[in-house]
Amino acid sequence: MTYFIGIDVGTSSSKAILFDQLGNEVASAQQSYSFSQPQPGYAEQNPDLWWNAVSKCLRELVHASSVQKEEILALGVTGQMHGLVMLDKDDQILRESIIWCDQRTIVEAEELDRLIGRDSLLAITGNPALTGFTASKILWVKKHEPDLWARCQKILLPKDYVVYKLTGRHATDVSDASGTQLLDLKTRDWSPSILTTLEISRDLLGTVFESGDIVGNISMEAAQLTHLSMLTQVIAGAGDQAAAAVGNGIIKPQLMSLNLGSSGVLFASTDQPLVDPKGRIHSLCHAVPNTWHVMAVTQGAGLSHKWFRDRFYGGESNKKFDLNQIMEQEAGSIPLGSEGLMFLPYLMGERSPHLDSFARGVFFGITPVHTRAHFARAVMEGVAFSFKDCLEVMEYLSIDAAEIRMSGGGANSPLWTAIITNCLKRPLRVMRDKEAGACGMAILAMVAAKAVPTIDDAMKLFVHPGEQVIGNPCDMDRYNRLFPLFQSLYQSLKGSFVQAHQLIVSD
């Protein structure tokens, strides 16, 4: 028997799952951590948090299973996208990584638009200038931390730092690299014109691979730390959403995935680059050669749930139920619509469809009748409405699907799944394997190791669509009538969001 590992470097935890050659999960491990917010709108993590978590997970996998380390043929790493990791000449970390949900680069994003030109940026990268993407973060460091920038010898993305620690090689993949705004979407390589304009040396950037290409083997140092064999091969990996799409079987048109993690993502595969002229959804390279994808992103999906749970349920002590179960039970006791309470889940700004880094979270309609349980349900409903906002853009661009497959941590909540189904007025197929990102990495690793001929062959072993959740017509109608109010709240408040930001900055 041979084995494969999928690793997912997330915002709140890292996970590693060991699969056998038949697609069965053999063992798993997870390590949690947090990110820091030194100022409002900032979000940072120390890259060694990821590596320490991953190396511990890998040791646990080896020890928890009876597998001989030489039987583990290959592994793949996926993870949060867009984070800026800077290394010096000795490959030491220069600063904490500015991660995907950081919103400090408003001015730099505008500068990027001016330097490249909005139309050119869309044509080359598939996306308008965005605060969450990597290029604007590089401009911010160049402007605000010039001494650090002068010492920078290598720029990596979060999962690429883990790949470097495993192999000693500076590499990235097309799906993750296309989220930097430095990659040419059509050529699937770094854009010479953008690098020249921004005065970024190509030598600073890792070699670009297709996601399933082998980067190298486990290094001696990594083998000692992780207890893996130096014979184990490491593929380039993929950005979290592309990896999850592979794990959900979304590699061809007519299928869509909904991933409910820290962010919320609607994802569809395309045969050619498809760019929204208004830039409301992202267009990126897929983890499968000669394919691309579009994705609509709501920034604060699972992040809003975690924030509310930790802030308002953190003091609970109940041996029978965990905090998620308590929150689910309370929210489930509240009528649809939360008796007039509504939530805008813009804790870290918003991408699709608003592209508004000033946007912030809002509870609307609070009355004396509302309890903690009402707020809990309103959070779930607000995220569901935000997904509907995203779906409308996809439909406007004629991106449709016969089936939507749901995964991510939020898919473990029957209540939240039902709310989203009713809001979208679409049935959802909840995947049996909720950790689709790690599963997607195991699929690509298996193909790279030549254990199966094609990705399609591997997916037959790994991809298991579960039960279909069908909505209630009455609930669908009620949410459909509430949705225009949700949309109007953002339109009414977007000017106030800017004013609030200006007041904070001026203090």
Tab-separated table of C-alpha atoms in Angstrom, residues 53-400:
chain	number	residue	atom	x	y	z
A	53	ALA	CA	2.056	23.714	13.078
A	54	VAL	CA	2.658	21.742	9.868
A	55	SER	CA	5.782	19.994	11.144
A	56	LYS	CA	3.972	18.963	14.325
A	57	CYS	CA	0.990	17.705	12.301
A	58	LEU	CA	3.286	15.618	10.106
A	59	ARG	CA	5.000	14.049	13.118
A	60	GLU	CA	1.590	13.200	14.552
A	61	LEU	CA	0.507	11.582	11.266
A	62	VAL	CA	3.568	9.350	11.161
A	63	HIS	CA	3.193	8.323	14.797
A	64	ALA	CA	-0.599	7.900	14.748
A	65	SER	CA	-0.535	5.498	11.814
A	66	SER	CA	1.235	2.199	11.283
A	67	VAL	CA	2.495	3.458	7.938
A	68	GLN	CA	6.182	3.173	7.129
A	69	LYS	CA	7.474	6.604	6.151
A	70	GLU	CA	8.956	5.206	2.915
A	71	GLU	CA	5.425	4.259	1.841
A	72	ILE	CA	4.399	7.941	1.746
A	73	LEU	CA	5.175	8.722	-1.886
A	74	ALA	CA	4.197	12.377	-2.190
A	75	LEU	CA	2.508	15.313	-0.517
A	76	GLY	CA	0.989	18.625	-1.510
A	77	VAL	CA	0.506	21.888	0.355
A	78	THR	CA	-2.364	24.302	-0.088
A	79	GLY	CA	-3.101	27.385	1.957
A	80	GLN	CA	-4.393	30.890	2.382
A	81	MET	CA	-3.581	33.084	-0.599
A	82	HIS	CA	-2.124	36.572	-1.134
A	83	GLY	CA	-0.008	36.769	2.053
A	84	LEU	CA	3.373	38.500	1.724
A	85	VAL	CA	6.323	36.521	3.127
A	86	MET	CA	9.686	38.312	2.939
A	87	LEU	CA	13.025	36.545	3.447
A	88	ASP	CA	16.564	37.960	3.695
A	89	LYS	CA	19.753	36.620	2.088
A	90	ASP	CA	19.916	33.848	4.699
A	91	ASP	CA	16.256	32.924	4.130
A	92	GLN	CA	15.312	34.360	7.511
A	93	ILE	CA	11.894	35.985	7.964
A	94	LEU	CA	12.113	39.786	7.764
A	95	ARG	CA	8.674	40.635	9.140
A	96	GLU	CA	5.355	39.044	9.960
A	97	SER	CA	3.373	38.127	6.881
A	98	ILE	CA	0.718	40.636	5.812
A	99	ILE	CA	-2.102	38.172	5.142
A	100	TRP	CA	-5.086	38.021	2.784
A	101	CYS	CA	-7.623	39.915	4.908
A	102	ASP	CA	-5.337	42.886	5.662
A	103	GLN	CA	-6.794	46.167	4.400
A	104	ARG	CA	-3.973	48.665	4.973
A	105	THR	CA	-3.036	49.094	1.306
A	106	ILE	CA	-5.871	51.306	0.085
A	107	VAL	CA	-3.491	54.005	-1.154
A	108	GLU	CA	-1.124	51.457	-2.688
A	109	ALA	CA	-3.960	49.736	-4.572
A	110	GLU	CA	-4.890	53.099	-6.076
A	111	GLU	CA	-1.226	53.641	-6.952
A	112	LEU	CA	-1.132	50.226	-8.649
A	113	ASP	CA	-4.107	51.236	-10.776
A	114	ARG	CA	-2.339	54.457	-11.789
A	115	LEU	CA	1.001	52.812	-12.559
A	116	ILE	CA	-0.311	49.898	-14.620
A	117	GLY	CA	-3.660	51.297	-15.699
A	118	ARG	CA	-6.922	49.678	-14.645
A	119	ASP	CA	-7.683	48.244	-18.085
A	120	SER	CA	-4.155	46.876	-18.504
A	121	LEU	CA	-4.193	45.360	-15.030
A	122	LEU	CA	-7.487	43.609	-15.776
A	123	ALA	CA	-6.227	42.405	-19.154
A	124	ILE	CA	-2.949	41.006	-17.794
A	125	THR	CA	-3.877	39.710	-14.339
A	126	GLY	CA	-7.646	39.246	-14.646
A	127	ASN	CA	-8.308	41.453	-11.615
A	128	PRO	CA	-8.448	45.126	-10.640
A	129	ALA	CA	-6.069	46.465	-7.991
A	130	LEU	CA	-7.103	44.944	-4.670
A	131	THR	CA	-5.943	45.639	-1.137
A	132	GLY	CA	-5.927	41.964	-0.210
A	133	PHE	CA	-3.666	40.880	-3.079
A	134	THR	CA	0.118	40.758	-2.821
A	135	ALA	CA	1.293	43.489	-5.205
A	136	SER	CA	-0.198	46.351	-3.189
A	137	LYS	CA	1.403	44.911	-0.033
A	138	ILE	CA	4.805	44.974	-1.713
A	139	LEU	CA	4.267	48.636	-2.606
A	140	TRP	CA	3.279	49.336	1.015
A	141	VAL	CA	6.478	47.766	2.380
A	142	LYS	CA	8.615	49.620	-0.181
A	143	LYS	CA	7.060	52.899	0.952
A	144	HIS	CA	6.744	52.401	4.719
A	145	GLU	CA	9.571	49.968	5.515
A	146	PRO	CA	12.324	50.788	2.994
A	147	ASP	CA	15.096	49.336	5.171
A	148	LEU	CA	13.324	45.983	5.291
A	149	TRP	CA	12.660	46.118	1.569
A	150	ALA	CA	16.360	46.743	0.895
A	151	ARG	CA	17.175	43.530	2.775
A	152	CYS	CA	14.517	41.432	1.026
A	153	GLN	CA	15.960	38.708	-1.200
A	154	LYS	CA	12.919	36.487	-1.694
A	155	ILE	CA	9.143	36.905	-1.745
A	156	LEU	CA	6.945	33.877	-1.096
A	157	LEU	CA	3.279	33.149	-0.454
A	158	PRO	CA	2.149	31.397	2.753
A	159	LYS	CA	1.985	27.831	1.468
A	160	ASP	CA	5.172	28.401	-0.531
A	161	TYR	CA	7.033	29.167	2.690
A	162	VAL	CA	6.008	25.742	3.981
A	163	VAL	CA	7.110	24.145	0.693
A	164	TYR	CA	10.454	25.943	1.074
A	165	LYS	CA	10.856	24.596	4.619
A	166	LEU	CA	10.069	21.090	3.344
A	167	THR	CA	12.323	21.126	0.273
A	168	GLY	CA	14.725	24.066	0.499
A	169	ARG	CA	13.386	25.403	-2.819
A	170	HIS	CA	11.789	28.778	-3.555
A	171	ALA	CA	8.780	27.910	-5.686
A	172	THR	CA	5.156	28.774	-6.270
A	173	ASP	CA	2.307	27.514	-8.437
A	174	VAL	CA	0.143	29.164	-11.073
A	175	SER	CA	-3.067	29.276	-9.024
A	176	ASP	CA	-1.500	30.991	-6.009
A	177	ALA	CA	0.794	33.210	-8.083
A	178	SER	CA	-2.154	34.535	-10.094
A	179	GLY	CA	-3.453	36.019	-6.833
A	180	THR	CA	-0.404	38.273	-6.496
A	181	GLN	CA	-1.305	40.579	-9.425
A	182	LEU	CA	2.208	39.984	-10.737
A	183	LEU	CA	1.322	37.014	-12.982
A	184	ASP	CA	0.142	37.112	-16.588
A	185	LEU	CA	-3.095	35.120	-16.569
A	186	LYS	CA	-2.720	33.953	-20.175
A	187	THR	CA	0.963	32.922	-20.168
A	188	ARG	CA	0.789	31.520	-16.611
A	189	ASP	CA	4.124	33.154	-15.757
A	190	TRP	CA	5.345	36.365	-14.126
A	191	SER	CA	4.460	39.460	-16.153
A	192	PRO	CA	7.637	41.235	-17.353
A	193	SER	CA	5.776	44.505	-17.915
A	194	ILE	CA	4.264	44.625	-14.417
A	195	LEU	CA	7.539	43.666	-12.724
A	196	THR	CA	9.394	46.356	-14.686
A	197	THR	CA	6.810	49.038	-13.905
A	198	LEU	CA	6.770	48.208	-10.185
A	199	GLU	CA	10.573	47.823	-10.075
A	200	ILE	CA	10.377	44.295	-8.682
A	201	SER	CA	13.185	41.966	-9.726
A	202	ARG	CA	12.088	38.584	-11.040
A	203	ASP	CA	14.893	37.115	-8.905
A	204	LEU	CA	12.839	37.995	-5.819
A	205	LEU	CA	10.059	35.653	-6.909
A	206	GLY	CA	9.908	31.880	-6.806
A	207	THR	CA	9.923	29.672	-9.895
A	208	VAL	CA	6.364	29.203	-11.191
A	209	PHE	CA	5.183	25.592	-11.554
A	210	GLU	CA	1.903	24.014	-12.519
A	211	SER	CA	0.211	22.911	-9.297
A	212	GLY	CA	0.862	19.199	-9.727
A	213	ASP	CA	4.517	19.538	-10.763
A	214	ILE	CA	7.132	18.084	-8.424
A	215	VAL	CA	9.254	20.798	-6.792
A	216	GLY	CA	11.622	18.452	-4.975
A	217	ASN	CA	11.982	15.893	-2.223
A	218	ILE	CA	11.859	16.302	1.540
A	219	SER	CA	15.189	17.792	2.643
A	220	MET	CA	17.384	16.174	5.286
A	221	GLU	CA	16.586	18.912	7.802
A	222	ALA	CA	12.840	18.656	7.167
A	223	ALA	CA	12.971	14.854	7.324
A	224	GLN	CA	14.516	15.011	10.787
A	225	LEU	CA	11.890	17.467	12.000
A	226	THR	CA	8.793	15.915	10.392
A	227	HIS	CA	9.856	12.236	10.564
A	228	LEU	CA	9.082	11.868	6.860
A	229	SER	CA	11.347	10.115	4.375
A	230	MET	CA	13.682	12.034	2.087
A	231	LEU	CA	12.175	9.909	-0.693
A	232	THR	CA	8.801	11.651	-0.332
A	233	GLN	CA	8.161	14.051	-3.208
A	234	VAL	CA	6.615	17.504	-2.762
A	235	ILE	CA	4.445	19.089	-5.450
A	236	ALA	CA	4.104	22.833	-6.015
A	237	GLY	CA	0.634	22.827	-4.452
A	238	ALA	CA	-2.171	25.327	-5.004
A	239	GLY	CA	-4.032	28.243	-3.510
A	240	ASP	CA	-6.701	27.185	-1.040
A	241	GLN	CA	-9.706	27.666	-3.297
A	242	ALA	CA	-8.211	25.953	-6.347
A	243	ALA	CA	-7.136	23.033	-4.152
A	244	ALA	CA	-10.595	22.771	-2.595
A	245	ALA	CA	-12.133	22.822	-6.064
A	246	VAL	CA	-10.002	19.838	-7.092
A	247	GLY	CA	-11.053	18.102	-3.867
A	248	ASN	CA	-14.676	18.781	-4.769
A	249	GLY	CA	-14.263	17.613	-8.368
A	250	ILE	CA	-14.632	21.110	-9.853
A	251	ILE	CA	-12.203	20.952	-12.775
A	252	LYS	CA	-14.651	21.371	-15.666
A	253	PRO	CA	-17.543	23.758	-16.430
A	254	GLN	CA	-21.137	23.082	-15.285
A	255	LEU	CA	-20.161	22.529	-11.654
A	256	MET	CA	-19.733	25.134	-8.933
A	257	SER	CA	-18.331	24.892	-5.424
A	258	LEU	CA	-19.213	26.852	-2.313
A	259	ASN	CA	-16.454	26.842	0.277
A	260	LEU	CA	-17.353	28.169	3.710
A	261	GLY	CA	-14.086	28.713	5.558
A	262	SER	CA	-12.634	31.896	7.061
A	263	SER	CA	-13.740	33.540	3.837
A	264	GLY	CA	-16.626	32.363	1.693
A	265	VAL	CA	-16.035	31.491	-1.944
A	266	LEU	CA	-18.174	30.581	-4.945
A	267	PHE	CA	-15.911	28.911	-7.501
A	268	ALA	CA	-16.353	27.783	-11.118
A	269	SER	CA	-13.868	26.271	-13.578
A	270	THR	CA	-13.454	27.700	-17.096
A	271	ASP	CA	-11.692	26.547	-20.270
A	272	GLN	CA	-10.397	30.056	-21.004
A	273	PRO	CA	-9.648	33.135	-18.888
A	274	LEU	CA	-12.949	34.879	-18.125
A	275	VAL	CA	-12.627	38.411	-16.782
A	276	ASP	CA	-15.401	40.511	-15.238
A	277	PRO	CA	-15.039	44.010	-16.776
A	278	LYS	CA	-16.154	45.497	-13.447
A	279	GLY	CA	-13.684	43.383	-11.479
A	280	ARG	CA	-16.296	42.162	-8.998
A	281	ILE	CA	-15.099	38.557	-9.094
A	282	HIS	CA	-11.587	37.159	-9.382
A	283	SER	CA	-10.210	35.441	-12.464
A	284	LEU	CA	-7.242	33.153	-11.743
A	285	CYS	CA	-5.350	30.125	-13.029
A	286	HIS	CA	-6.766	26.785	-11.904
A	287	ALA	CA	-4.705	24.001	-10.341
A	288	VAL	CA	-5.225	21.866	-13.459
A	289	PRO	CA	-3.107	22.638	-16.562
A	290	ASN	CA	-4.810	24.642	-19.329
A	291	THR	CA	-7.755	25.598	-17.131
A	292	TRP	CA	-8.718	28.761	-15.289
A	293	HIS	CA	-11.337	29.681	-12.737
A	294	VAL	CA	-13.508	32.502	-11.526
A	295	MET	CA	-14.383	32.992	-7.899
A	296	ALA	CA	-16.529	35.394	-5.946
A	297	VAL	CA	-15.225	36.055	-2.441
A	298	THR	CA	-17.021	37.297	0.651
A	299	GLN	CA	-14.228	38.162	3.066
A	300	GLY	CA	-15.818	37.627	6.466
A	301	ALA	CA	-17.822	34.398	6.184
A	302	GLY	CA	-16.455	31.923	8.712
A	303	LEU	CA	-14.445	34.785	10.171
A	304	SER	CA	-17.693	36.471	11.279
A	305	HIS	CA	-18.951	33.240	12.833
A	306	LYS	CA	-15.661	32.703	14.690
A	307	TRP	CA	-15.559	36.324	15.846
A	308	PHE	CA	-19.077	36.161	17.264
A	309	ARG	CA	-18.540	32.736	18.826
A	310	ASP	CA	-15.276	33.715	20.519
A	311	ARG	CA	-16.506	37.112	21.727
A	312	PHE	CA	-19.995	36.145	22.896
A	313	TYR	CA	-19.716	32.432	23.687
A	314	GLY	CA	-16.096	32.291	24.796
A	315	GLY	CA	-16.957	32.159	28.491
A	316	GLU	CA	-19.246	29.158	28.154
A	317	SER	CA	-18.236	25.905	29.809
A	318	ASN	CA	-20.177	22.859	28.737
A	319	LYS	CA	-18.686	19.396	28.617
A	320	LYS	CA	-21.496	17.989	26.490
A	321	PHE	CA	-21.467	20.552	23.677
A	322	ASP	CA	-18.708	22.607	22.102
A	323	LEU	CA	-19.210	26.309	21.470
A	324	ASN	CA	-20.242	25.775	17.842
A	325	GLN	CA	-22.989	23.396	18.966
A	326	ILE	CA	-24.252	25.836	21.598
A	327	MET	CA	-24.318	28.660	19.046
A	328	GLU	CA	-26.054	26.411	16.495
A	329	GLN	CA	-28.679	25.321	19.004
A	330	GLU	CA	-29.464	28.883	20.087
A	331	ALA	CA	-29.574	30.243	16.526
A	332	GLY	CA	-31.871	27.391	15.514
A	333	SER	CA	-34.406	28.456	18.137
A	334	ILE	CA	-34.884	31.848	16.436
A	335	PRO	CA	-37.360	32.394	13.574
A	336	LEU	CA	-36.187	32.987	10.024
A	337	GLY	CA	-35.155	36.616	9.604
A	338	SER	CA	-33.996	36.912	13.228
A	339	GLU	CA	-37.098	38.992	14.009
A	340	GLY	CA	-35.851	41.994	12.057
A	341	LEU	CA	-32.162	41.805	12.990
A	342	MET	CA	-29.743	41.860	10.056
A	343	PHE	CA	-25.948	41.573	9.841
A	344	LEU	CA	-23.486	42.845	7.232
A	345	PRO	CA	-20.460	40.498	7.459
A	346	TYR	CA	-17.852	43.040	6.403
A	347	LEU	CA	-15.501	42.729	9.382
A	348	MET	CA	-12.421	42.999	7.147
A	349	GLY	CA	-13.850	45.000	4.258
A	350	GLU	CA	-15.463	43.194	1.334
A	351	ARG	CA	-14.448	41.890	-2.058
A	352	SER	CA	-17.348	40.530	-4.117
A	353	PRO	CA	-19.324	42.336	-5.273
A	354	HIS	CA	-18.392	45.655	-3.643
A	355	LEU	CA	-14.569	45.808	-3.796
A	356	ASP	CA	-14.725	48.014	-0.710
A	357	SER	CA	-11.891	47.900	1.804
A	358	PHE	CA	-13.667	50.570	3.895
A	359	ALA	CA	-16.751	48.411	4.530
A	360	ARG	CA	-17.254	47.203	8.093
A	361	GLY	CA	-19.533	44.840	9.968
A	362	VAL	CA	-22.969	46.125	10.953
A	363	PHE	CA	-25.909	44.863	13.005
A	364	PHE	CA	-29.109	46.577	11.840
A	365	GLY	CA	-32.544	46.624	13.435
A	366	ILE	CA	-31.644	45.960	17.083
A	367	THR	CA	-34.593	46.074	19.501
A	368	PRO	CA	-35.075	45.045	23.161
A	369	VAL	CA	-36.492	41.692	22.022
A	370	HIS	CA	-33.176	40.574	20.555
A	371	THR	CA	-31.014	38.127	22.492
A	372	ARG	CA	-27.627	36.568	21.892
A	373	ALA	CA	-29.392	33.829	19.946
A	374	HIS	CA	-30.895	36.389	17.552
A	375	PHE	CA	-27.460	37.851	16.879
A	376	ALA	CA	-26.041	34.356	16.270
A	377	ARG	CA	-28.689	33.592	13.656
A	378	ALA	CA	-28.305	37.035	12.086
A	379	VAL	CA	-24.590	36.350	11.582
A	380	MET	CA	-25.386	33.121	9.728
A	381	GLU	CA	-28.064	34.819	7.634
A	382	GLY	CA	-25.835	37.795	6.826
A	383	VAL	CA	-23.150	35.506	5.442
A	384	ALA	CA	-25.792	33.639	3.415
A	385	PHE	CA	-27.055	36.930	1.941
A	386	SER	CA	-23.482	37.830	1.045
A	387	PHE	CA	-23.181	34.530	-0.836
A	388	LYS	CA	-26.368	35.477	-2.718
A	389	ASP	CA	-24.738	38.803	-3.610
A	390	CYS	CA	-21.849	36.802	-5.068
A	391	LEU	CA	-24.079	34.370	-6.942
A	392	GLU	CA	-25.921	37.207	-8.672
A	393	VAL	CA	-22.633	38.434	-10.170
A	394	MET	CA	-21.770	34.929	-11.375
A	395	GLU	CA	-25.182	34.612	-13.004
A	396	TYR	CA	-24.818	38.066	-14.593
A	397	LEU	CA	-21.649	36.783	-16.291
A	398	SER	CA	-23.562	33.697	-17.531
A	399	ILE	CA	-21.688	31.407	-15.157
A	400	ASP	CA	-24.176	28.777	-14.109
